[in-house]
Amino acid sequence: MRLKNILTMITFAATATMAAQSPLPSGLDKNNMNLSAKPGTDFFEYAGGGWMKAHPLTAEYARYAQFDALQETNRKQLRELIETMATQQAPQGSLQQKIGGLYRLAMDSVRRNAEGYAPIKNYLEAIGNIKSRKELQYEVARLSSKGVSSFFGFGCDADLKDSRWNLMQINQGGIAMGERDYYLADDEPTRKIREAYKQYVKKLFVMTGKDDAAAQKAMEGVMNVETRIAKESYSMTKLRDVEGNYHKMTYGQLLNDFPGIDWSTLFLLNGVPAFEHISVNQPEPIHEVEKILAEVPLEDLKSYLYFCVVDDATGLLSDDFRAASFDFYSHTMSGAEQDRPRWKRAVGAVEGALGMAVGKMYVEKYFPESSKQRMLQLVKNLQEALGQRIDKQEWMSDATKKQAHEKLNSFYVKIGYPDTWMDYSGLVIDEKLSYYENMARASQFMSRYYIDKRVNKQTDRTEWLMTPQTINAYYNPTTNEICFPAGILQPPFFNAQADDACNYGAIGVVIGHEMTHGFDDQGSQFDKDGNLRNWWTPEDNEQFKARTKVMKDFFDNIEVLPGMKANGQLTLGENIADHGGLNIAYQAFKNATKAQPLGKKDGFTPEQRFFLSYGLVWANNTREAMLRQLNKIDPHSAGRWRVNGALPHIDAWYEAFNIKKSDPLFVPKKKRVNIW
Ligand SMILES: [Zn+2]
């Protein structure tokens, strides 16, 4: 899924069209600012310093942003809904029974601590009994049907070059730390993480009954397999090269070109019907897996598979397993000091397994229908503003502009919640079975659901790729759709009790951000129908690339931590989206307030309040470990740079705050990014 989301995003207020509400307050709270900071020196601190000081990191957080504060509220609402069901005995098979039952299982630590790792013992024994490479491949396929992935992944998603149809796809995978750098890089912080990982892997073997020497040997086997896969894996940056991650072939060609993997057993055990075409999205790591399966000693392959099962299960077994996994993944890798309370994890588990069912209840209770109407109007205003900005671009020919307008006018807009709800009748939650076994069932149910819905089928533009309670938004290039779930349509993102300056600076920029993804370095390669097809004249395309390079170079030079630079290529799409989002929302804001300009409120002009609202959205406190991790894997820039890196390229920001050449954030006009 090549979704572009806003990730940690933010605030929105009233719409321009609600003229009757003109005396709305500014929505600005000066306590959130740090008035002793200077806008031209550190706008991030100026707009959000007060909020950051008032919200220091608690032990459970590695990063705490405005976004997380809203998530806390959301989670409490969901908890109330779910716990109501968990305290009742609903009829077996009802949604209430499924939700309540799964939550009870997730909360029952007494039972899980008594069970230890018993729920996965039969899986581990099956691996122990493997006698040949052929049997090993069978076990890989069987585990994948239970939701345990190992050497690689597969799925079914839109065909990038024929977006009306879904296409089977094979993806790289198989490395638990998630990014090749963790296995290969030689800098001190990464080496420390790698050493801690080895200890963690070894520990899981000891905890499941191996003696120290056997656990040491098993760990070395795991590291051997994962490091080999990592060496051939694509970096996060390379994964953003759309054309380079598309290799469509017939099923026959797959069997011929990748003979080292038992594909037919894999698809058979996963219930995948016969199909004609498939894309091996990253061929090199898949070829490496073929070699690994043929060359690595069988015992090491078994150790690797064994680790995949235990590592995947840690959150579903006794507390000591969860603690081991928290200690490595959340503490060592991200910097969190303390695990989330059990109820938060339980709410998360229910959301993961039955998210749309919970979402339906959530919108019925918490989402006002009026929000949908206001959002539709806002989206329309933003669409109009983007159209105006496309017309204004002097570097673009009329021919390309015409195509851009067609794409803009074809946006498919989703707001709040889906029209039809997912059917969970095929999922059975049985409290006589372990929590682990029930979660495996949920995973199997979901996997079969998408196989039935997608393999050999046309794509479904009405399908929602986020649950309604999610606090986020996305653009999907293959459907040319923008989606704003109910979760994000509340303060501080969307605030009916504040004026347009506040709202356009927050949710307005979110909308503009998602729209701009249709025209970022990746989105611009897809046409209005969602096909990977070039619609640019060669000259315009050159111009566009030259302009995006200014953005890439600027972010490449940002020092996130001493000695650690940002990755301008990895974050290019998101930085373009922030840039476009700001320009488009500002234009829409000006259009909306043209007839009745907003005056100064609370000592700030409307233009200043627009940018202050934007800046506050990204206020956050983040631990150093988390900053290092995000710098490797996150296509979004760190919050500080979504403010201090984005605004210096927006002309209107200079005017609003009278930013001068002598200010540290000043960028000469000729060097500013100028795209949308
Ligand atoms: Zn984005």
CSV table of C-alpha atoms in Angstrom, one decimal, residues 12-22 24 367-382 413 415-416 484 489-491 493-500 503-504 507-508 511:
chain,number,residue,atom,x,y,z
A,12,PHE,CA,-8.6,22.9,12.2
A,13,ALA,CA,-11.4,25.3,13.0
A,14,ALA,CA,-14.5,26.8,11.6
A,15,THR,CA,-15.2,27.2,7.9
A,16,ALA,CA,-15.3,30.4,5.9
A,17,THR,CA,-18.7,29.6,4.6
A,18,MET,CA,-20.2,29.8,8.1
A,19,ALA,CA,-20.5,33.5,7.7
A,20,ALA,CA,-23.2,33.7,10.4
A,21,GLN,CA,-20.6,32.8,13.0
A,22,SER,CA,-18.3,35.7,12.1
A,24,LEU,CA,-15.8,33.6,16.4
A,367,PHE,CA,-19.1,12.2,15.2
A,368,PRO,CA,-21.5,15.0,14.4
A,369,GLU,CA,-23.0,14.8,10.9
A,370,SER,CA,-22.5,18.6,10.7
A,371,SER,CA,-18.7,18.1,10.6
A,372,LYS,CA,-19.1,16.2,7.3
A,373,GLN,CA,-20.8,19.0,5.6
A,374,ARG,CA,-18.2,21.6,6.8
A,375,MET,CA,-15.4,19.4,5.6
A,376,LEU,CA,-17.0,19.0,2.2
A,377,GLN,CA,-17.1,22.7,1.8
A,378,LEU,CA,-13.5,23.1,3.0
A,379,VAL,CA,-12.2,20.5,0.7
A,380,LYS,CA,-14.0,22.3,-2.2
A,381,ASN,CA,-12.4,25.6,-1.2
A,382,LEU,CA,-9.0,23.9,-1.0
A,413,VAL,CA,-13.1,12.5,-1.4
A,415,ILE,CA,-14.9,12.1,5.0
A,416,GLY,CA,-15.7,10.7,8.4
A,484,PHE,CA,-10.2,12.3,6.3
A,489,LEU,CA,-12.2,16.1,12.6
A,490,GLN,CA,-12.1,17.4,16.1
A,491,PRO,CA,-10.1,19.9,18.1
A,493,PHE,CA,-7.5,19.7,14.2
A,494,PHE,CA,-11.0,20.9,13.4
A,495,ASN,CA,-12.6,23.4,15.7
A,496,ALA,CA,-16.0,24.9,15.0
A,497,GLN,CA,-15.5,27.3,17.9
A,498,ALA,CA,-12.6,29.1,16.3
A,499,ASP,CA,-12.2,31.4,13.2
A,500,ASP,CA,-10.9,30.8,9.8
A,503,ASN,CA,-8.8,26.4,10.9
A,504,TYR,CA,-7.2,27.0,7.6
A,507,ILE,CA,-7.1,21.2,9.0
A,508,GLY,CA,-6.8,23.4,6.0
A,511,ILE,CA,-6.3,18.9,3.4
